[in-house]
Amino acid sequence: MGKPFKKELQSIKEIYEWACSLEISELKTQIEKFEQNPLLIIGSGGSLSACYFASKLHQSRGQIAKAITPLELFYSKNIIDKCSLLFLSASGRNTDILTSFKNAIIENPKSLHGITLANSTPLNKLSLKLGIDSIIEFKNPIGKDGFLATNSLIAFFILLNRAYGYEVDNEMIIVDEKFNIDLKDFIEKIHKDYTFKVLYADWSLPVAIDIESKFSEAALGNILLSDYRNFGHGRHNWLDKRTFSTAIIALITPQDKELAEKTLALIPSNIPILRIETTKSDSLSSLNLLIKSFYLTDLMGDIQSIDPGRPGVPDYGSKLYHLNYFKLLNANNKKNDKVAIQKKLGNKSFFSLDESDKNIWIKASNNYKTKINKQKFNSIVFDYDGTLCHAVDRYTGLKEDMGNKINLLLENNIIVGVATGRGKSIRTDLQRVIKKEFWNKVIIGYYNGGEIGFLNDNNIPSKTFSKNPILEFIECQLIEKYKDEIATKHKKTQLTIELKRNTTDEFISDVIKFIYLQNKSGILCVQSDHSIDVIVRPDVSKLNVLEFIQSKTKMNGYEILCFGDKGNFPGNDFELLSHPFSLSVDEVSIDKNSCWNFGNSIGKSTDTMMHYLDMIEIYNNYFKIKL
């Protein structure tokens, strides 16, 4: 089982050069997305060392990050929805990573990503199956590690270093002769039953974690970890009481060298001390110390007559590795709609509520689901962008599988409406995927319900119109202030402001605030993923589509079910999803009586829409949905 550890050490240069040569633009883009939220970095076994390194890198940018195990993630349910998650796994196949990745989705994290060092991993396949294309895979040329994470760990450190903007050089892999001499001298002073106090600070923490991992997993020795100052708070007593069976491994970087040397100068001279030191600073010091620590592991293997790359695993060890812990821990969990409620609460945590408030929200959630489940619907109204069509498909149009779902509704005499901020482009998209025989049954509310017509009417929206003077004034003011950052399109009852670049919520809020400061009555600003629409009130509303349907249809106790993605003001679906029978595929309002999101995926919002459509049961001229 596994590779000889000494053979793995011989591959360090190859893996190093490979990791330095990789194209990592996609990884850099992923890292940049993490800056918006606290980051939890999840790994098992040796990969946990890389998680600690990633955490240090993220914190160096002034962001909150924490390295945790899959089990710790399970017990972090009360914070997951406030965080982004990053999974690190060399093979992308171990049970804990796959299980925790799958079940983390239920807690609705801000984003969910992973990095592996192999292609076509089970983790990536699981991600795609769940509708989350979020795993970046690199093909490790060395292949699988031995029993301990070695070359994969070096690769992770280099890739993360580069992704966070730290360029590495060949000096990282140099192990100087002085260290070799010090290491051999240290080994001669200890025996196989020694306990090792590993002292660290700042950037050497990930290496301390890795030494503990390797020594424990390969049974090389007892490890006690402490930073240099916590060592002074009683941890030193271990040395006093076990003087003849304890040694110190001191990890030293330029930033903490003075503290380290003053600490070590106070240690009795009969305590063996190994200094693993680097002249590199910040994150580069971690990489250099990591490589040097591997040679300590190698010699400790010689002392113990154990090859760290293949120490052997007992039968019960394999059973422990494959233990289905999530099933055991969830056995007595009471299911409720905590995730759906948390979406309603926004930044306030469900876990911060007292029991009475929790029960109020749980009751509201259950009541709403019951109301929706019991109701018969003869009509359905969708928002388009972000609901039926994902942002990445904006210019290619509705996916065929979504079109098939709509055609199935139409085949069973269900009235379909689409309420969108777009103009005639929506008609082209829908005509491409909806069967022509049903075009006269599909109602479109163009420009947020400013103009309404059937899909077969190519004269709507109108091609000619007079500019609204209020919208024209606002357009001029916007162009003067934001000319390099926005583009505008003036329609009959709507001014669309398109953002020329990816921008922040603060910038969007600034634009909306500026519009309202023009003190023009009879307007409303609503926001989508790609634009801000200024619409004329009270004439324009997505609810106009519902009124149109009701005017053309005998409802006879049936209702209209509405779907959208921007249910919270100023989202452009906030009115549509104020309807008492409405479901969101993304953002929700605080209202207990409308606009709930019972989706459990953080993938594309259109995947949630498909999930809802799969819940629909069609009868004779009406349908029901089972949430």
C-alpha positions in Angstrom: 0.0 0.0 0.0 1.3 3.5 -0.9 4.7 4.6 -2.1 8.0 4.6 -0.2 8.3 8.0 1.5 11.9 8.4 0.3 10.7 8.0 -3.3 8.1 10.7 -2.8 10.9 13.1 -1.6 12.6 12.5 -4.9 9.6 13.9 -6.7 9.5 17.2 -5.0 11.3 19.1 -7.8 8.9 17.7 -10.4 5.7 18.5 -8.6 7.1 21.9 -7.7 7.9 22.9 -11.3 4.5 21.5 -12.4 2.5 23.5 -9.9 4.5 26.6 -10.8 3.7 26.3 -14.5 -0.1 25.8 -14.3 -2.6 28.2 -15.7 -4.5 29.4 -12.6 -6.7 32.3 -13.9 -9.9 30.4 -13.0 -8.6 29.7 -9.5 -7.7 33.4 -9.0 -11.2 34.4 -10.1 -12.6 31.9 -7.6 -10.5 33.3 -4.8 -11.6 36.8 -5.5 -15.2 35.8 -5.1 -14.4 34.7 -1.5 -13.6 38.2 -0.4 -17.3 39.0 0.0 -18.0 36.6 2.9 -16.3 34.8 5.7 -14.6 31.6 4.4 -14.7 28.1 5.8 -12.0 25.8 4.3 -12.7 22.1 4.7 -10.3 19.2 4.5 -9.5 15.8 5.9 -6.3 14.2 6.9 -3.2 15.7 5.2 -5.3 18.2 3.2 -6.3 19.9 6.5 -2.7 21.3 6.5 -3.5 23.0 3.2 -6.7 24.3 4.7 -4.8 26.1 7.5 -2.5 27.5 4.9 -5.4 28.8 2.8 -6.9 30.3 5.9 -3.7 32.2 6.6 -3.6 33.5 3.0 -7.2 34.7 3.2 -6.6 36.4 6.5 -3.6 38.1 5.1 -6.1 40.0 2.8 -8.0 41.2 5.8 -10.8 38.6 5.4 -12.2 36.2 8.0 -11.3 32.5 7.3 -11.2 29.3 9.3 -9.8 25.8 8.5 -12.1 23.0 9.7 -12.7 19.3 9.3 -15.9 17.8 7.8 -17.2 17.0 11.2 -16.6 20.5 12.4 -18.5 21.7 9.4 -21.5 19.5 10.4 -21.6 21.2 13.7 -21.3 24.7 12.1 -24.8 24.7 10.7 -25.6 28.0 12.5 -23.0 29.9 10.5 -22.8 28.1 7.1 -25.4 30.3 5.5 -23.3 33.3 6.2 -20.1 31.8 4.7 -18.5 30.7 1.5 -17.1 27.1 1.6 -13.9 25.8 0.0 -13.2 22.1 -0.1 -9.6 20.9 -0.6 -9.1 17.3 -1.5 -6.2 15.7 -3.5 -8.3 12.8 -4.9 -11.7 14.3 -4.5 -13.0 10.9 -3.4 -12.8 10.4 0.4 -16.1 9.7 2.2 -16.0 12.7 4.6 -15.4 15.3 1.8 -18.2 13.9 -0.4 -20.7 13.6 2.4 -20.0 17.0 3.8 -20.1 18.7 0.4 -23.4 17.1 -0.4 -25.0 18.1 2.9 -23.5 21.5 3.1 -25.8 22.5 0.2 -28.8 22.0 2.5 -27.5 24.8 4.8 -27.5 27.3 1.9 -23.9 28.7 2.0 -23.1 31.9 0.1 -21.0 29.8 -2.4 -19.5 26.4 -2.6 -16.3 25.5 -4.3 -13.5 22.9 -4.3 -10.0 22.2 -5.6 -8.7 18.7 -6.4 -5.4 17.4 -7.9 -7.0 14.8 -10.1 -9.4 14.8 -13.1 -13.0 13.5 -13.2 -13.1 13.2 -9.5 -16.2 11.9 -7.6 -16.3 15.4 -6.0 -16.6 17.1 -9.4 -19.2 14.6 -10.6 -21.2 15.2 -7.4 -20.9 18.9 -7.9 -22.3 18.7 -11.5 -25.0 16.3 -10.4 -26.2 18.8 -7.8 -26.1 21.6 -10.4 -23.0 23.3 -9.0 -20.2 23.6 -11.6 -17.7 24.7 -8.9 -14.8 22.3 -8.7 -11.4 23.2 -10.2 -9.4 20.1 -11.1 -5.6 19.9 -11.7 -4.0 16.7 -12.9 -1.1 15.8 -10.6 1.6 14.3 -12.8 3.1 12.4 -9.8 -0.2 10.5 -9.2 -1.6 9.6 -5.9 0.4 10.2 -2.7 1.6 7.4 -0.5 -0.1 7.1 2.9 0.8 10.6 3.8 0.0 13.8 1.9 3.3 15.0 0.5 3.6 16.0 -3.2 -0.1 16.9 -3.2 0.4 19.1 -0.2 3.3 21.0 -1.9 1.1 21.4 -5.0 -1.7 22.9 -2.9 0.6 25.3 -1.1 2.1 26.5 -4.4 -1.3 26.8 -6.2 -2.8 28.7 -3.3 0.3 30.9 -3.0 0.0 31.9 -6.6 -3.7 32.4 -6.5 -3.4 34.9 -3.7 -0.7 36.8 -5.6 2.5 35.4 -4.1 5.0 34.2 -6.8 7.3 31.4 -5.8 10.9 30.6 -6.8 13.2 27.6 -6.9 14.8 28.5 -3.6 11.7 27.1 -1.9 12.8 23.5 -2.4 16.5 24.0 -1.4 17.3 22.3 1.9 20.6 23.8 3.0 23.5 21.8 4.4 23.3 23.4 7.8 19.8 22.1 8.2 20.8 18.6 7.2 23.6 18.7 9.8 21.3 20.1 12.5 18.7 17.5 11.7 21.1 14.6 12.0 22.5 15.9 15.2 18.9 16.2 16.6 18.1 12.7 15.6 21.1 11.3 17.4 19.9 12.9 20.7 16.4 11.4 20.7 14.9 7.9 20.7 11.6 6.5 19.3 9.5 7.1 22.5 10.1 10.9 22.6 7.3 13.4 22.8 7.9 16.5 20.7 6.8 20.0 21.5 6.3 21.9 18.2 6.5 25.6 18.7 5.1 27.9 16.0 3.9 31.4 15.2 1.8 33.0 12.4 2.8 31.5 9.0 4.4 28.4 10.5 1.1 27.2 12.0 0.1 25.2 8.8 3.5 23.4 9.0 3.0 22.6 12.7 -0.4 21.2 11.9 1.2 19.0 9.2 3.9 17.7 11.4 1.2 16.6 13.9 -0.7 15.0 11.1 2.3 13.0 9.7 3.6 11.9 13.1 0.2 10.7 14.2 -0.9 9.1 11.0 2.3 7.2 10.5 2.8 6.5 14.3 6.2 8.4 14.3 5.9 10.1 17.7 3.8 12.1 20.1 3.2 15.7 19.1 2.1 18.6 21.3 1.5 21.9 19.6 1.8 25.4 21.0 2.5 28.9 19.8 5.6 30.6 21.3 3.6 32.6 23.8 1.0 30.0 24.9 4.0 27.8 25.6 4.8 30.2 28.4 1.3 29.6 30.0 2.0 26.2 31.7 2.9 24.2 28.6 6.5 24.4 29.6 5.8 22.1 32.6 5.7 19.1 30.3 9.4 19.7 29.8 10.1 19.9 33.5 8.3 16.7 34.4 9.4 14.7 31.3 12.8 16.1 30.7 14.4 12.9 29.4 11.7 12.0 26.9 10.8 15.4 25.4 12.3 17.4 22.6 11.4 20.7 20.9 10.8 21.3 17.2 10.9 25.1 16.7 9.5 26.5 13.5 11.1 29.9 12.8 10.5 32.6 10.2 12.1 36.1 10.0 9.0 37.7 11.5 9.2 35.7 14.8 12.9 34.9 14.9 13.6 37.2 17.9 10.7 35.8 19.9 11.7 32.2 19.0 15.3 32.7 20.0 14.5 34.4 23.3 12.1 31.6 24.1 14.5 28.8 23.2 17.3 30.5 25.2 15.3 29.9 28.4 15.0 26.1 27.7 17.3 23.9 29.8 20.4 22.8 27.8 19.6 19.1 28.1 16.4 19.4 26.1 17.1 18.6 22.4 16.0 21.4 20.1 15.6 21.2 16.3 15.3 24.6 14.6 13.5 24.4 11.3 14.2 27.8 10.0 13.6 29.8 6.8 14.8 33.1 5.4 11.6 33.5 3.4 8.8 35.8 4.6 5.1 35.6 4.9 3.3 32.8 2.9 6.6 31.7 1.2 8.0 30.8 4.6 5.2 28.2 5.1 6.2 26.5 1.8 9.9 26.4 2.6 9.3 25.1 6.2 6.9 22.5 4.9 9.4 21.0 2.5 12.1 21.0 5.2 9.7 19.3 7.7 9.3 16.3 5.3 13.0 15.4 5.8 12.3 15.3 9.6 9.4 12.9 8.9 11.7 10.7 6.8 14.4 10.3 9.5 11.7 9.7 12.2 10.5 6.9 10.0 14.0 5.4 10.1 14.1 5.6 13.9 10.7 3.9 14.2 11.5 1.4 11.4 8.3 2.6 9.7 8.1 3.8 6.2 5.8 6.9 6.5 4.6 6.4 2.9 3.2 2.9 3.7 3.0 2.3 7.5 0.2 -0.3 7.1 -3.5 0.1 8.1 -5.3 -2.3 10.5 -8.7 -3.7 9.5 -10.5 -1.5 12.0 -8.7 1.6 10.5 -10.4 1.0 7.1 -13.7 0.6 8.8 -13.2 3.9 10.7 -12.3 5.7 7.5 -15.5 4.6 5.8 -17.8 5.1 8.7 -21.0 6.8 7.6 -21.0 9.4 10.4 -23.5 11.8 8.8 -26.3 9.2 8.9 -25.6 8.5 12.6 -25.6 12.1 13.6 -28.7 12.9 11.6 -30.7 9.9 13.0 -32.5 11.9 15.6 -32.6 15.3 13.9 -36.0 16.9 13.6 -36.5 18.3 10.1 -37.9 21.8 9.7 -37.7 24.5 7.1 -34.7 26.2 8.8 -33.0 27.1 5.5 -36.2 28.6 4.0 -36.7 30.6 7.2 -33.1 31.7 7.3 -33.5 33.2 3.8 -36.4 35.2 5.2 -34.3 36.4 8.1 -31.4 37.8 6.0 -28.4 38.6 8.2 -30.2 37.7 11.4 -29.5 34.1 12.3 -32.3 31.5 12.8 -30.2 30.2 15.8 -30.3 33.7 17.5 -34.2 33.5 17.8 -35.8 32.5 21.0 -37.9 29.3 20.9 -41.2 31.2 20.6 -40.0 33.2 17.6 -38.6 30.0 16.0 -41.9 28.3 16.4 -43.7 31.3 14.9 -41.5 31.1 11.8 -41.7 27.3 11.6 -45.5 27.6 11.8 -45.5 30.3 9.1 -43.4 28.1 6.8 -45.6 25.1 7.3 -48.7 27.1 6.8 -47.5 28.6 3.6 -46.4 25.2 2.2 -49.8 23.7 3.2 -51.6 26.6 1.5 -49.6 26.2 -1.7 -49.9 22.4 -1.7 -53.7 22.4 -1.3 -54.4 25.0 -4.0 -55.4 24.2 -7.6 -53.8 26.4 -10.3 -54.8 27.0 -13.8 -52.2 29.6 -14.6 -48.5 30.1 -14.0 -46.4 33.3 -14.3 -42.6 33.4 -14.5 -40.0 36.0 -14.4 -37.5 35.3 -17.2 -33.9 36.2 -16.4 -32.6 34.4 -13.4 -35.7 32.3 -13.2 -36.3 30.6 -16.5 -33.0 31.6 -18.1 -29.8 31.8 -16.1 -27.5 34.9 -16.4 -24.8 32.9 -18.2 -27.4 31.9 -20.9 -28.7 35.5 -21.3 -27.5 35.7 -24.9 -28.1 32.1 -26.0 -31.6 31.9 -24.6 -33.8 29.4 -22.8 -32.5 25.9 -22.4 -34.3 23.1 -24.2 -35.2 21.2 -21.0 -36.8 24.3 -19.5 -38.7 24.8 -22.8 -40.0 21.3 -22.6 -41.4 21.8 -19.2 -43.3 24.9 -20.4 -44.6 23.0 -23.4 -45.9 20.3 -21.2 -47.9 22.8 -19.2 -49.3 24.3 -22.3 -50.2 20.9 -23.7 -52.4 20.5 -20.7 -54.2 23.8 -21.1 -52.3 25.6 -18.4 -52.0 29.4 -19.1 -48.4 30.5 -19.1 -47.3 34.1 -18.5 -43.9 35.7 -18.5 -43.2 39.0 -16.8 -39.8 40.5 -17.8 -37.8 43.7 -17.9 -36.8 42.8 -21.5 -38.3 43.8 -24.8 -38.7 41.9 -28.1 -35.6 39.7 -27.4 -37.7 37.7 -25.0 -40.2 37.0 -27.8 -37.5 35.6 -30.0 -36.1 33.4 -27.2 -39.5 31.9 -26.4 -40.6 31.4 -30.0 -37.5 29.3 -30.5 -38.3 26.7 -27.8 -42.1 26.9 -27.4 -44.2 25.0 -29.9 -45.8 27.4 -32.4 -49.3 25.9 -31.8 -49.1 27.3 -28.2 -47.9 30.8 -29.0 -51.5 32.2 -28.7 -51.6 30.8 -25.1 -48.4 32.4 -23.8 -48.8 36.0 -22.4 -45.7 38.2 -22.1 -45.4 41.3 -20.0 -42.7 43.3 -21.6 -40.7 46.0 -19.9 -41.8 44.9 -16.4 -45.5 44.7 -17.5 -45.5 48.0 -19.3 -46.8 46.4 -22.5 -48.6 43.0 -22.6 -49.3 40.7 -25.5 -49.4 37.1 -26.7 -46.3 35.3 -27.9 -47.7 35.2 -31.5 -48.1 39.0 -31.7 -45.0 40.4 -33.3 -46.3 44.0 -33.0 -45.8 44.0 -29.3 -43.8 45.7 -27.8 -44.4 48.7 -30.0 -41.5 49.7 -32.2 -42.2 53.5 -32.1 -43.0 55.7 -29.1 -42.4 59.1 -27.6 -39.9 59.4 -24.8 -41.3 59.9 -21.4 -40.1 63.4 -20.3 -39.4 62.3 -16.7 -37.4 59.3 -17.8 -35.6 61.5 -20.4 -34.5 64.0 -17.7 -33.2 61.2 -15.4 -31.4 59.6 -18.3 -29.5 62.9 -19.0 -28.6 63.3 -15.4 -27.3 59.7 -15.2 -25.2 60.0 -18.3 -23.6 63.2 -17.0 -22.7 61.6 -13.6 -21.9 58.0 -14.6 -21.1 58.2 -18.3 -18.1 55.8 -18.1 -19.8 53.2 -15.9 -23.3 52.8 -17.4 -25.3 52.6 -20.6 -28.9 53.5 -20.9 -31.9 52.4 -23.1 -35.0 54.4 -23.2 -38.3 52.6 -23.8 -41.9 53.8 -23.7 -42.5 53.3 -20.0 -39.0 52.2 -18.8 -35.5 53.4 -18.7 -32.9 50.6 -18.5 -29.5 51.3 -17.0 -27.0 48.6 -17.9 -23.8 48.4 -15.9 -20.7 48.4 -18.1 -18.6 46.3 -15.6 -19.0 44.0 -12.7 -19.7 46.3 -9.8 -20.6 46.3 -6.1 -23.9 46.5 -4.3 -22.7 49.8 -3.0 -22.4 51.3 -6.5 -25.9 50.0 -7.5 -27.3 51.6 -4.3 -25.5 54.8 -5.1 -27.1 54.9 -8.6 -30.6 54.2 -7.2 -30.1 56.9 -4.5 -29.0 59.4 -7.2 -32.2 58.7 -9.3 -34.5 59.3 -6.3 -32.6 62.5 -5.4 -33.9 63.9 -8.7 -37.2 64.3 -6.9 -39.3 63.1 -9.8 -42.7 61.6 -8.8 -44.3 58.6 -10.5 -41.2 56.5 -10.9 -39.8 53.3 -9.3 -36.4 51.7 -9.5 -36.1 47.9 -9.6 -33.0 45.9 -10.0 -32.0 42.7 -11.8 -28.7 40.8 -12.0 -27.5 42.9 -15.0 -29.4 46.2 -14.9 -31.5 48.8 -13.1 -34.9 49.6 -14.5 -36.6 52.9 -13.8 -40.3 52.4 -14.5 -43.3 54.7 -14.7 -45.9 54.3 -11.9 -48.6 53.3 -11.5 -48.9 52.1 -15.1 -46.0 49.6 -15.0 -46.1 46.5 -12.8 -45.4 42.8 -13.4 -48.7 42.3 -11.6 -50.3 43.6 -14.8 -49.7 40.2 -16.3 -51.8 38.6 -13.6 -54.6 41.1 -14.1 -54.5 40.4 -17.9 -54.8 36.6 -17.3 -57.7 37.1 -14.9 -59.5 39.4 -17.4 -59.1 36.7 -20.1 -59.8 33.6 -18.0 -62.6 32.2 -15.9 -60.7 31.4 -12.6 -63.5 29.4 -11.0 -61.6 29.0 -7.7 -58.3 28.4 -9.4 -55.3 30.5 -8.8 -52.1 31.8 -10.4 -48.7 30.6 -9.2 -45.9 33.1 -9.6 -42.1 32.4 -9.8 -39.2 34.9 -9.7 -35.7 35.4 -8.4 -35.6 39.0 -7.1 -38.3 39.0 -4.4 -36.7 41.6 -2.0 -37.1 45.3 -2.8 -35.6 46.8 -5.0 -35.5 43.5 -6.8 -37.6 43.6 -10.0 -39.8 40.7 -8.8 -40.8 42.2 -5.5 -44.3 43.0 -6.7 -44.8 39.7 -8.6 -43.7 37.7 -5.6 -45.9 39.7 -3.2 -48.7 37.6 -4.7 -50.1 35.3 -2.0 -49.2 32.3 -4.2 -45.5 32.9 -5.1 -42.2 31.1 -4.8 -38.7 32.5 -5.3 -35.8 30.7 -6.8 -33.4 33.1 -5.1 -34.0 36.3 -3.0 -37.0 36.5 -0.8 -38.9 39.2 1.1 -39.5 39.3 4.9 -43.2 38.7 4.4 -44.5 35.5 6.0 -47.4 35.3 3.6 -45.7 35.3 0.3 -42.3 35.0 -1.6 -40.9 31.8 0.1 -37.9 29.9 -1.3 -38.0 26.2 -0.5 -35.2 25.3 -2.8 -32.2 23.5 -1.2 -29.5 24.1 -3.8 -27.0 26.9 -4.1 -26.5 26.1 -7.8 -28.0 28.0 -10.6 -31.4 29.6 -9.7 -32.7 27.9 -12.8 -31.9 24.6 -11.2 -34.2 25.5 -8.4 -36.8 26.4 -10.9 -36.5 23.0 -12.6 -36.8 21.5 -9.1 -40.1 23.3 -8.5 -41.4 22.3 -12.0 -40.5 18.6 -11.2 -42.9 18.9 -8.1 -45.8 19.9 -10.3 -48.6 17.3 -10.8 -50.8 18.1 -13.8 -54.6 17.2 -13.9 -57.4 18.1 -16.2 -56.8 21.8 -17.0 -55.1 22.6 -13.7 -52.1 21.6 -11.7 -50.9 21.3 -8.1 -47.5 21.6 -6.7 -46.2 19.4 -3.8 -43.5 21.2 -1.8 
